[in-house]
C-alpha positions as a Python dict, from the first residue, in 0.01 Angstrom:
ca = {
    (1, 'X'): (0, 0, 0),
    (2, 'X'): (300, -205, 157),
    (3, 'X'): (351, -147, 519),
    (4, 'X'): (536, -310, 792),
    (5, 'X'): (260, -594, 851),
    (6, 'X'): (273, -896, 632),
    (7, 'X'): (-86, -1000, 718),
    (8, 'X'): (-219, -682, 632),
    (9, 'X'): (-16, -664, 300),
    (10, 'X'): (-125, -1016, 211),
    (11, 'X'): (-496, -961, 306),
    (12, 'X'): (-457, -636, 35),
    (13, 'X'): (-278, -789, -252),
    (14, 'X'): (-577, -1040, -224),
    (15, 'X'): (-821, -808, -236),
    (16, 'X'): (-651, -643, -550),
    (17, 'X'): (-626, -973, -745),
    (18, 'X'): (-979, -1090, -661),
    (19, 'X'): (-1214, -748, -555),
    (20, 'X'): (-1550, -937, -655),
    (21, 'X'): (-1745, -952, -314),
    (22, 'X'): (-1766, -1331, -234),
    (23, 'X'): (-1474, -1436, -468),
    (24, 'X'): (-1233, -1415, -223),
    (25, 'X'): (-1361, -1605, 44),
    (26, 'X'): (-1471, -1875, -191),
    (27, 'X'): (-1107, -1892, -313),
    (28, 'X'): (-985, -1931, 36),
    (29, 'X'): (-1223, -2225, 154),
    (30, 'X'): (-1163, -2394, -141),
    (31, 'X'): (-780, -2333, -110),
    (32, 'X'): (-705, -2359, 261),
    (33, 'X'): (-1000, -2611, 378),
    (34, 'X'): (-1143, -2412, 587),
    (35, 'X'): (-1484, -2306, 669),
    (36, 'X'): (-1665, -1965, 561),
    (37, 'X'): (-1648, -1870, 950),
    (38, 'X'): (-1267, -1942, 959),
    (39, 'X'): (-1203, -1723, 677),
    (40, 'X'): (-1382, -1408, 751),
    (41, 'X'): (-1189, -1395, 1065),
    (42, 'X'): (-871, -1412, 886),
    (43, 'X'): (-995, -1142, 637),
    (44, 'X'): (-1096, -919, 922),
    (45, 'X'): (-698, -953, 1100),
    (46, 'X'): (-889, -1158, 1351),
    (47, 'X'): (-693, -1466, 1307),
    (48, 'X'): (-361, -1465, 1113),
    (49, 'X'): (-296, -1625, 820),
    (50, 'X'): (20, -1920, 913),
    (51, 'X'): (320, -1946, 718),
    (52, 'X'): (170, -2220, 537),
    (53, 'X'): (-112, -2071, 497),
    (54, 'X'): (-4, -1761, 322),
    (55, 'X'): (230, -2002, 99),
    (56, 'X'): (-63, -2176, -67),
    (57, 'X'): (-274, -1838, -118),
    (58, 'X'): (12, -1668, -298),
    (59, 'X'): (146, -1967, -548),
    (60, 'X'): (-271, -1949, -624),
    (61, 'X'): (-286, -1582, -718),
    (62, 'X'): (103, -1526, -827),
    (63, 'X'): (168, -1302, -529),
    (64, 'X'): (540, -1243, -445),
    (65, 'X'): (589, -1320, -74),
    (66, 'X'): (824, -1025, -105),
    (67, 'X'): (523, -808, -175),
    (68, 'X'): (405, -927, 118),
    (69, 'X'): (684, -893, 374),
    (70, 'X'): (746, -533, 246),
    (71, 'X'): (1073, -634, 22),
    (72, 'X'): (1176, -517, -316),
    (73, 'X'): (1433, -728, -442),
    (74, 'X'): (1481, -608, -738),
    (75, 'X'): (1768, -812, -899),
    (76, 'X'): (1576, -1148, -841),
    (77, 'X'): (1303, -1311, -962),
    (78, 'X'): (1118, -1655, -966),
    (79, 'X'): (1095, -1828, -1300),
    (80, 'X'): (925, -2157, -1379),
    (81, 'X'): (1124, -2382, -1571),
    (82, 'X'): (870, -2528, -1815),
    (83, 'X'): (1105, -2823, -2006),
    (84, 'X'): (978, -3134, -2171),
    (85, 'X'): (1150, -3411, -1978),
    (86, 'X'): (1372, -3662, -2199),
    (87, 'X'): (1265, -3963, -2045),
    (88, 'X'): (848, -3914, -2104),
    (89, 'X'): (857, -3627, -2360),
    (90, 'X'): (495, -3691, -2446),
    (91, 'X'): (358, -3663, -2120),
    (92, 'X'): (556, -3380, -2004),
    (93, 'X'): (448, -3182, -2309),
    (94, 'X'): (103, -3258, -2233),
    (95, 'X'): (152, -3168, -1873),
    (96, 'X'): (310, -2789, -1967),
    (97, 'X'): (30, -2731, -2174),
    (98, 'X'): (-253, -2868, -1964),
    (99, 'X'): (-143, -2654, -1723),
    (100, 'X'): (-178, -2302, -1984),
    (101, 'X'): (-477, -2414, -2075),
    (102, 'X'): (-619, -2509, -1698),
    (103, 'X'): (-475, -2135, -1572),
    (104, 'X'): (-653, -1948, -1887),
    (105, 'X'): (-983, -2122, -1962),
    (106, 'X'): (-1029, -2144, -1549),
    (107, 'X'): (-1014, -1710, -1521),
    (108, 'X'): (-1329, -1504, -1506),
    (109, 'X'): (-1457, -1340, -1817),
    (110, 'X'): (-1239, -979, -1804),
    (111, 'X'): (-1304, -711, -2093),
    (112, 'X'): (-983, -592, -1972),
    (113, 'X'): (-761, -935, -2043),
    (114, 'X'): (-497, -882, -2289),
    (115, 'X'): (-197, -1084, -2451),
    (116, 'X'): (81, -946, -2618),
    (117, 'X'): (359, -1222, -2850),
    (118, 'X'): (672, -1082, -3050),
    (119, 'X'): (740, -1401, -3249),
    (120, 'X'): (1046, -1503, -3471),
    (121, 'X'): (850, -1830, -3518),
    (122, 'X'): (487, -1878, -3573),
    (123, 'X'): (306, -1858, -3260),
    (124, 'X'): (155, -2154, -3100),
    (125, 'X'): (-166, -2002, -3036),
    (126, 'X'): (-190, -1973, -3394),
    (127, 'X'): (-51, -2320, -3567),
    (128, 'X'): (-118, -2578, -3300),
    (129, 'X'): (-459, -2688, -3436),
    (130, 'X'): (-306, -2807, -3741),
    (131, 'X'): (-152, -3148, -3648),
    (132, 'X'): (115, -3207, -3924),
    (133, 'X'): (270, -2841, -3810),
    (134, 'X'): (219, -2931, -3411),
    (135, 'X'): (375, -3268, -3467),
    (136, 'X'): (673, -3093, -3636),
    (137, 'X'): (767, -2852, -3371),
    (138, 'X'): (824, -3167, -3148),
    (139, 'X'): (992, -3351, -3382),
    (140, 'X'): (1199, -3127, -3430),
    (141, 'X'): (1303, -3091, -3065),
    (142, 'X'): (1323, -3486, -3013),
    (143, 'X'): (1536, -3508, -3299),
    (144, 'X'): (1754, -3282, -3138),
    (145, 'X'): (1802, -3465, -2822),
    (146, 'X'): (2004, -3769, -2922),
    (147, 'X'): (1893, -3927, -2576),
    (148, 'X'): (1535, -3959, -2758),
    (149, 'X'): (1479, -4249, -3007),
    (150, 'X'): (1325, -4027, -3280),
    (151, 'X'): (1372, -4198, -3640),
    (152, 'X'): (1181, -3978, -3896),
    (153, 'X'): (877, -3802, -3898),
    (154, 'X'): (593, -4040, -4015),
    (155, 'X'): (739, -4257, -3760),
    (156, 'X'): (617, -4099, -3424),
    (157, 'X'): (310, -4149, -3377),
    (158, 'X'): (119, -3865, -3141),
    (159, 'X'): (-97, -3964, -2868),
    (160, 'X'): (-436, -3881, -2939),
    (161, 'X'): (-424, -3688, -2591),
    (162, 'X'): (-159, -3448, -2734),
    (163, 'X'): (-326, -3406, -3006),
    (164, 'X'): (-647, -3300, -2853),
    (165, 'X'): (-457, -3092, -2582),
    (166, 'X'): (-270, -2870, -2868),
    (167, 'X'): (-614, -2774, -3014),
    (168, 'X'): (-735, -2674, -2684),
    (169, 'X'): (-427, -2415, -2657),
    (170, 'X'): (-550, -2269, -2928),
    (171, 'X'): (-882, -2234, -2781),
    (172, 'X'): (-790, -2113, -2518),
    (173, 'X'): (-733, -1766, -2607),
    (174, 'X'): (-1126, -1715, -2680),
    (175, 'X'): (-1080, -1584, -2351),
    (176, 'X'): (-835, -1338, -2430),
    (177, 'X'): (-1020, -972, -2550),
    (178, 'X'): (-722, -821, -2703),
    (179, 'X'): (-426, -980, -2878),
    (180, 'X'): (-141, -796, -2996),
    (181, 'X'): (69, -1019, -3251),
    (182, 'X'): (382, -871, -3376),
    (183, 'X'): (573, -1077, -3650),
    (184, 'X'): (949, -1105, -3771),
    (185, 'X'): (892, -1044, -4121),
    (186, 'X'): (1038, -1375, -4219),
    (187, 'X'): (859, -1561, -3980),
    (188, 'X'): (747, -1823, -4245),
    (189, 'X'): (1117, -1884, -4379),
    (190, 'X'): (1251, -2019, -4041),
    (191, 'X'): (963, -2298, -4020),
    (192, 'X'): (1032, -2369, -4414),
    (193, 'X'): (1424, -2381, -4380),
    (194, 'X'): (1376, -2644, -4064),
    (195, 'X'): (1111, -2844, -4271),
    (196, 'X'): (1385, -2848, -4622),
    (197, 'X'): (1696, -2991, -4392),
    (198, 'X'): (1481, -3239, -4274),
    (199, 'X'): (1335, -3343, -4587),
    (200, 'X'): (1725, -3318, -4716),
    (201, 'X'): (1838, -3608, -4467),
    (202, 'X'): (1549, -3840, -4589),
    (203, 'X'): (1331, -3823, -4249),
    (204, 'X'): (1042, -3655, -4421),
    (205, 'X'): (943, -3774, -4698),
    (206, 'X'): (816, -3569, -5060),
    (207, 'X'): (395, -3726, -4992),
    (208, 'X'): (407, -3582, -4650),
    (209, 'X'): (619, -3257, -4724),
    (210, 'X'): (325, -3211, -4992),
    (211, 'X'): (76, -3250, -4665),
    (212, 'X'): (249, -2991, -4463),
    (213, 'X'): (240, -2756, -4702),
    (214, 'X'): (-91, -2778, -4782),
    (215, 'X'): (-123, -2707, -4404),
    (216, 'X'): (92, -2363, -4448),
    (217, 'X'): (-92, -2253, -4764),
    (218, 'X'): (-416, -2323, -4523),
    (219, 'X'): (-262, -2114, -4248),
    (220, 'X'): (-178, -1831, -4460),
    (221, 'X'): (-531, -1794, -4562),
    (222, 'X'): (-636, -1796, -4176),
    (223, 'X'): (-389, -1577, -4113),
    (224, 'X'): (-474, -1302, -4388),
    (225, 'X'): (-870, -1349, -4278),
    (226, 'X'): (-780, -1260, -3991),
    (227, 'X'): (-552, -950, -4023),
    (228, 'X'): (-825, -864, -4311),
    (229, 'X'): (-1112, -902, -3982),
    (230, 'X'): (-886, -783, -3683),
    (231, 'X'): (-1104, -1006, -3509),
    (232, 'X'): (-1116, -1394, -3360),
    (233, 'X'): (-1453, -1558, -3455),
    (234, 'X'): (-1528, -1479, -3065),
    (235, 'X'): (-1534, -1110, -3210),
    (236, 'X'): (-1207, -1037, -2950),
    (237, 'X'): (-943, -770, -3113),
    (238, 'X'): (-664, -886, -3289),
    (239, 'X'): (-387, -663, -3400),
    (240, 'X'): (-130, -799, -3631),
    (241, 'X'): (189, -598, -3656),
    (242, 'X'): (479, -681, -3879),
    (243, 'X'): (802, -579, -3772),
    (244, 'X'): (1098, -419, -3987),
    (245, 'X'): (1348, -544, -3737),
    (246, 'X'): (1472, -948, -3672),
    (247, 'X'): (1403, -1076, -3337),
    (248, 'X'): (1616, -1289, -3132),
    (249, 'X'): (1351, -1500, -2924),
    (250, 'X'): (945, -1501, -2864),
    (251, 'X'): (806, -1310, -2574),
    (252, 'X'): (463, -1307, -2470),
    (253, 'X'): (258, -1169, -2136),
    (254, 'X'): (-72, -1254, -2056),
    (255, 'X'): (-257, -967, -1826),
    (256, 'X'): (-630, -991, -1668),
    (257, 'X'): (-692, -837, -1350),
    (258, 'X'): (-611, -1116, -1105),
    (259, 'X'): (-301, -1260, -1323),
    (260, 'X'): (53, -1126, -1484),
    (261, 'X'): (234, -1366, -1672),
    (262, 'X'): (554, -1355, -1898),
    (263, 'X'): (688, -1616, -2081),
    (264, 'X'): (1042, -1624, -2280),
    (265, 'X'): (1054, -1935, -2529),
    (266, 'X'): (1354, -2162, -2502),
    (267, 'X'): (1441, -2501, -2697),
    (268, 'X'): (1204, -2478, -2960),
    (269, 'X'): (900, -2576, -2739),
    (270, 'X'): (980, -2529, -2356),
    (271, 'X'): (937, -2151, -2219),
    (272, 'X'): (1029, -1963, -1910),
    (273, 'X'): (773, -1836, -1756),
    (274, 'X'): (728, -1586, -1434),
    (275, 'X'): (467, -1396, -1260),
    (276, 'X'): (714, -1148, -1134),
    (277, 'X'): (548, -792, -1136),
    (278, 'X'): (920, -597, -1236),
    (279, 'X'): (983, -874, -1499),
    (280, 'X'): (604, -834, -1668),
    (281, 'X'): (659, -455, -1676),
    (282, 'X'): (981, -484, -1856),
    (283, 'X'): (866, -748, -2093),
    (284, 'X'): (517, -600, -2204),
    (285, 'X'): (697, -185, -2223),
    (286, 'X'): (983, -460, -2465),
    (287, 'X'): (703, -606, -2690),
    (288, 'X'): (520, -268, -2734),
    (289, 'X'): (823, -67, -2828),
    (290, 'X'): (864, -260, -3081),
    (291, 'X'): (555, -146, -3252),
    (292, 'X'): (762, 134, -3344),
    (293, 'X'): (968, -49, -3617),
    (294, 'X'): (580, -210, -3729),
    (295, 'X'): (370, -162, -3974),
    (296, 'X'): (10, -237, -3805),
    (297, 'X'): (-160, -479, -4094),
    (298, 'X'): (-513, -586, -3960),
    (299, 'X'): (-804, -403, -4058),
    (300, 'X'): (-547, -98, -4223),
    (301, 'X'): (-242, -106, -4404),
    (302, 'X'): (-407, -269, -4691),
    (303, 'X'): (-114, -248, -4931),
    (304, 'X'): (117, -367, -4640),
    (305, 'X'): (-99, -669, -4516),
    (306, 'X'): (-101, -818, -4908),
    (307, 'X'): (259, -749, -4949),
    (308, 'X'): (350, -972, -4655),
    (309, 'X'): (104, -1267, -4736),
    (310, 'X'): (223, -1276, -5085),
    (311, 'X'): (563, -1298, -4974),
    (312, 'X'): (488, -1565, -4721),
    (313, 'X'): (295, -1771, -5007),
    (314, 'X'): (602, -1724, -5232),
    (315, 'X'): (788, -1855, -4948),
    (316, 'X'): (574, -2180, -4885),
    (317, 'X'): (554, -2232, -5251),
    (318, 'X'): (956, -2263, -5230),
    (319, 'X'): (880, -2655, -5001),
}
């Protein structure tokens, strides 16, 4: 409940996002510096939390300091800007998703954590493990950017870092209990139009477009075992839709019970991303509207679910 003291309504959105007895205070020793004694005081309305104070605590949890000072603004929100930077792509890539992977694999176990992706492109979660397919997405993007010195393909060389980092996005989402994946329906024809042009202006050559897709025929078959399953190897639900309807751009929310997050995909590989309670409403109602133009094709839909992956093997075949 909001009410006309920000202490109080800061003390109470805490409580919401971590209601575990002990978790709280541990959060805010380890956060503020401050002894167990120190803490409990603050918690009681003894001692106020400072400006500063209350700063740190809600950047930790993703609490709006407008929840706390009682104001809706509801034209505005905060936004992360989450862009590879020009002038140390490789680093700054490895930075963005460091940081997903740090935020997911540090929550609690939750039965009730859920992630929800429309896609237009194959999603991250799903490709990044295979490196030929990883590598191309930034490619692609460097190639793009003139200001980058990007000659062909079998020319940049990945640090083994990257690498490494883009498997463990994939992992991450063992700790994810219920995925909801819902696919343009030509979803592998975007990747395989990029991959022709560049094979068309000589900067991939025909050995390692044979490579990549082996890679796709590979992730096809994951893919279809999965839908087939409706479950990750972790035994967490998976839903596969596939959509009757083109989509413009990828959204995706991740929801536990101490964290909200939307993200909005921009450039290829950077994202917007928010923890803005209105915003993560809107988005996740957006995503699971469209599973009315869907046809649901893990574990039913039988007919459906080999339609699609014979199309999409037709389509590889076409590289």
């Amino acid at each position: 409940m909001i009410t006309n003291n920000p202490n109080a309504n800061l003390i109470e959105a805490m409580k919401e996002k971590l209601p575990l007895k002990g978790q709280l205070a541990d959060m805010l020793m380890d956060t503020l510096y401050i002894g167990k004694e120190a803490v409990y005081r603050r918690l009681r309305g003894e001692v106020p939390f400072t400006l500063q104070e209350s700063a740190l605590v809600s950047r930790k949890l993703g609490i709006s300091l407008d929840q706390i000072v009682g104001i809706s603004f509801k034209s505005n929100a905060m936004f992360n800007i989450n862009i590879v930077d020009y002038d140390d792509p490789f680093e700054s890539y490895y930075e963005i998703l460091d940081k997903y992977v740090t935020l997911v694999n540090s929550m609690q176990d939750d039965p009730n954590s859920a992630m929800g992706t429309s896609s237009n492109i194959i999603p991250q979660t799903l490709y990044m493990k295979h490196e030929l397919l990883a590598k191309f997405r930034l490619f692609k993007w460097m190639y793009q950017n003139k200001n980058i010195d990007c000659k062909s393909f079998e020319e940049l060389e990945m640090p083994a870092k990257l690498v490494n980092i883009q498997k463990d996005y994939v992992g991450m989402t063992r700790h994810i209990h219920s995925i909801d994946y819902i696919w343009d329906s030509m979803i592998f024809q975007h990747l395989i139009n990029d991959i022709q042009y560049f094979s068309s202006i000589h900067l991939i050559s025909d050995e390692t477009k044979e490579e990549i897709r082996k890679e796709l025929f590979l992730l096809a078959d994951e893919l279809e075992e999965l839908a087939i399953s409706g479950k990750t190897k972790e035994g967490n639900q998976v839903r596969i839709y596939v959509s009757h309807i083109n989509f413009e751009a990828t959204y995706s929310y991740v929801e536990t019970n101490n964290l909200r997050l939307s993200l909005i995909r921009v450039y290829s590989i950077n994202s917007l991303t928010t923890m803005d309670n209105e915003i993560f409403h809107s988005l996740k109602e957006w995503i699971q509207s469209l599973k009315k133009f869907s046809t649901l094709i893990s574990e039913s839909g039988e007919m459906q679910r080999i339609q699609f992956f014979k199309q999409q093997r037709e389509i590889i075949d076409t590289l």
